[in-house]
Structure formats: structure tokens, C-alpha cells
Amino acid sequence: MNEPPLNSTATAELTVAGSDLASASPDSPPPVFPAVLATARMVALMEVASARIVQPFLVAGETSVGVNLQVTHTAATAPGAKVRAEARYLGREGKLFLFEVAAYDPAGEIGRARHTRAVVTTARLEAGAARRRGA
């Protein structure tokens, strides 16, 4: 596999819907989480932006998976707002691909992360998951 050029960037966007809210979590403890963008949803958007940098360099049968994320969620975002994650490729550390990611809504930055991804064989990953299910 080739690797992306240093400082390559990609973005991912969403408009915050009801299903993106912390309050939509079925596991929400009392009191119910607030009706703002869930941290988990922001993280997912950050992963998508990072994966888009690696995707063009994968060969058939490969995918990239997140293995580490150090994240700070600094501002609440209301339903209906547009959120954008911007990822930048920092290089490799052994087999791992390193990214810096920031997320924004119309009022400014809402979160920041350092993210690490690995390239794996999709079939091997899914087979390992199936074995764990049977354990």
C-alpha cells in the first residue's frame, strides 16, 4: 500500500438530526442526556474524515480501522446545525497512520482529536469478529 502525502486533508459533514443527539442514546441514564450533538457522533464524523484520506491508497480487500482516539469535545451543537470534521494526515508510526482532526459548527470549533488508524484485510477483520461472537 502506498501512503497519502504528508498534510493531506479530507472533510466529512453532517446536519445534526435527532438521531445524532446525546438524548437519543437508548442507554442514556437519568437524567436524560441533553438534546445536543453526541460526542460519539462527533467522533464518528472525525473517523470518516480521516478514513477518506487513506481510502484512495487501499488495495482491494483492505479497509482502515480506528485504533486510538484522544478527543476533546469543547462546545455543544444544537439540532439542525451543520457540523464539519477536517482531518490532516501527519504521517506513519510503524504500521499506524496518524491524523489531527478538528470539528466545527457555524459558531466555531467544537472538538479536536489525535487519531490513529490501521490498514487491515477486511475478511480477516470480519472473521476475527465472528470468532469473538462465538467465544
Short mmCIF file of C-alpha atoms in Angstrom, two decimals, residues 25-119:
data_model
loop_
_atom_site.label_atom_id
_atom_site.label_comp_id
_atom_site.label_asym_id
_atom_site.label_seq_id
_atom_site.Cartn_x
_atom_site.Cartn_y
_atom_site.Cartn_z
CA SER A 25 -28.98 7.27 23.17
CA PRO A 26 -31.01 4.27 24.30
CA ASP A 27 -28.53 3.87 27.16
CA SER A 28 -28.99 7.44 28.38
CA PRO A 29 -29.06 7.38 32.20
CA PRO A 30 -31.45 9.51 34.22
CA PRO A 31 -31.42 12.42 33.96
CA VAL A 32 -31.61 12.10 30.19
CA PHE A 33 -28.63 13.41 28.22
CA PRO A 34 -29.17 16.84 26.62
CA ALA A 35 -30.51 17.40 23.12
CA VAL A 36 -27.14 18.37 21.63
CA LEU A 37 -24.71 16.62 19.26
CA ALA A 38 -23.42 13.49 20.97
CA THR A 39 -19.68 13.17 21.44
CA ALA A 40 -19.89 9.69 19.90
CA ARG A 41 -21.41 11.17 16.74
CA MET A 42 -18.70 13.85 16.52
CA VAL A 43 -16.08 11.11 16.90
CA ALA A 44 -17.68 9.09 14.10
CA LEU A 45 -17.54 12.12 11.81
CA MET A 46 -13.86 12.61 12.69
CA GLU A 47 -13.18 8.96 11.81
CA VAL A 48 -14.92 9.34 8.44
CA ALA A 49 -12.82 12.41 7.55
CA SER A 50 -9.61 10.56 8.48
CA ALA A 51 -10.61 7.40 6.62
CA ARG A 52 -11.23 9.44 3.47
CA ILE A 53 -7.55 10.37 3.38
CA VAL A 54 -6.41 6.74 3.45
CA GLN A 55 -9.17 5.25 1.26
CA PRO A 56 -7.67 6.08 -2.18
CA PHE A 57 -4.46 4.25 -1.23
CA LEU A 58 -6.06 0.95 -0.19
CA VAL A 59 -5.96 -2.11 -2.40
CA ALA A 60 -8.88 -4.45 -2.99
CA GLY A 61 -9.85 -6.27 0.18
CA GLU A 62 -8.36 -3.68 2.55
CA THR A 63 -10.03 -1.19 4.85
CA SER A 64 -8.81 1.20 7.52
CA VAL A 65 -9.97 0.98 11.12
CA GLY A 66 -9.64 3.34 14.05
CA VAL A 67 -7.34 2.08 16.81
CA ASN A 68 -6.91 5.14 19.02
CA LEU A 69 -8.57 8.49 19.51
CA GLN A 70 -7.67 11.18 22.01
CA VAL A 71 -10.57 13.60 21.80
CA THR A 72 -11.79 16.77 23.44
CA HIS A 73 -15.41 17.90 22.88
CA THR A 74 -15.44 21.59 23.79
CA ALA A 75 -18.78 23.04 22.67
CA ALA A 76 -22.40 21.94 22.35
CA THR A 77 -24.09 21.90 18.94
CA ALA A 78 -27.87 22.20 18.53
CA PRO A 79 -30.11 20.13 16.25
CA GLY A 80 -30.23 21.43 12.69
CA ALA A 81 -26.69 22.87 12.74
CA LYS A 82 -24.12 21.82 10.16
CA VAL A 83 -21.01 20.13 11.54
CA ARG A 84 -17.78 19.65 9.58
CA ALA A 85 -14.80 17.50 10.55
CA GLU A 86 -11.44 18.33 8.96
CA ALA A 87 -8.67 15.72 9.11
CA ARG A 88 -4.99 16.20 8.31
CA TYR A 89 -2.54 13.34 7.76
CA LEU A 90 0.54 13.61 9.98
CA GLY A 91 2.46 10.54 8.80
CA ARG A 92 3.08 6.98 9.95
CA GLU A 93 4.26 5.48 13.17
CA GLY A 94 5.17 1.92 12.23
CA LYS A 95 2.02 0.41 10.70
CA LEU A 96 -0.24 3.12 12.10
CA PHE A 97 -1.48 6.21 10.26
CA LEU A 98 -1.66 9.39 12.38
CA PHE A 99 -4.17 12.23 11.99
CA GLU A 100 -5.07 15.53 13.58
CA VAL A 101 -8.79 16.25 13.35
CA ALA A 102 -10.93 19.24 14.28
CA ALA A 103 -14.72 19.60 14.18
CA TYR A 104 -16.63 22.82 13.63
CA ASP A 105 -20.19 24.13 13.66
CA PRO A 106 -21.20 27.58 12.36
CA ALA A 107 -20.05 29.24 15.61
CA GLY A 108 -16.53 27.74 15.51
CA GLU A 109 -14.56 24.78 16.79
CA ILE A 110 -16.46 22.18 18.81
CA GLY A 111 -13.81 19.48 19.20
CA ARG A 112 -10.30 18.31 18.42
CA ALA A 113 -8.59 14.92 18.30
CA ARG A 114 -5.42 12.97 17.58
CA HIS A 115 -6.48 9.83 15.75
CA THR A 116 -4.67 6.66 14.73
CA ARG A 117 -5.84 4.22 12.05
CA ALA A 118 -4.54 0.86 10.84
CA VAL A 119 -4.95 -0.77 7.45
#
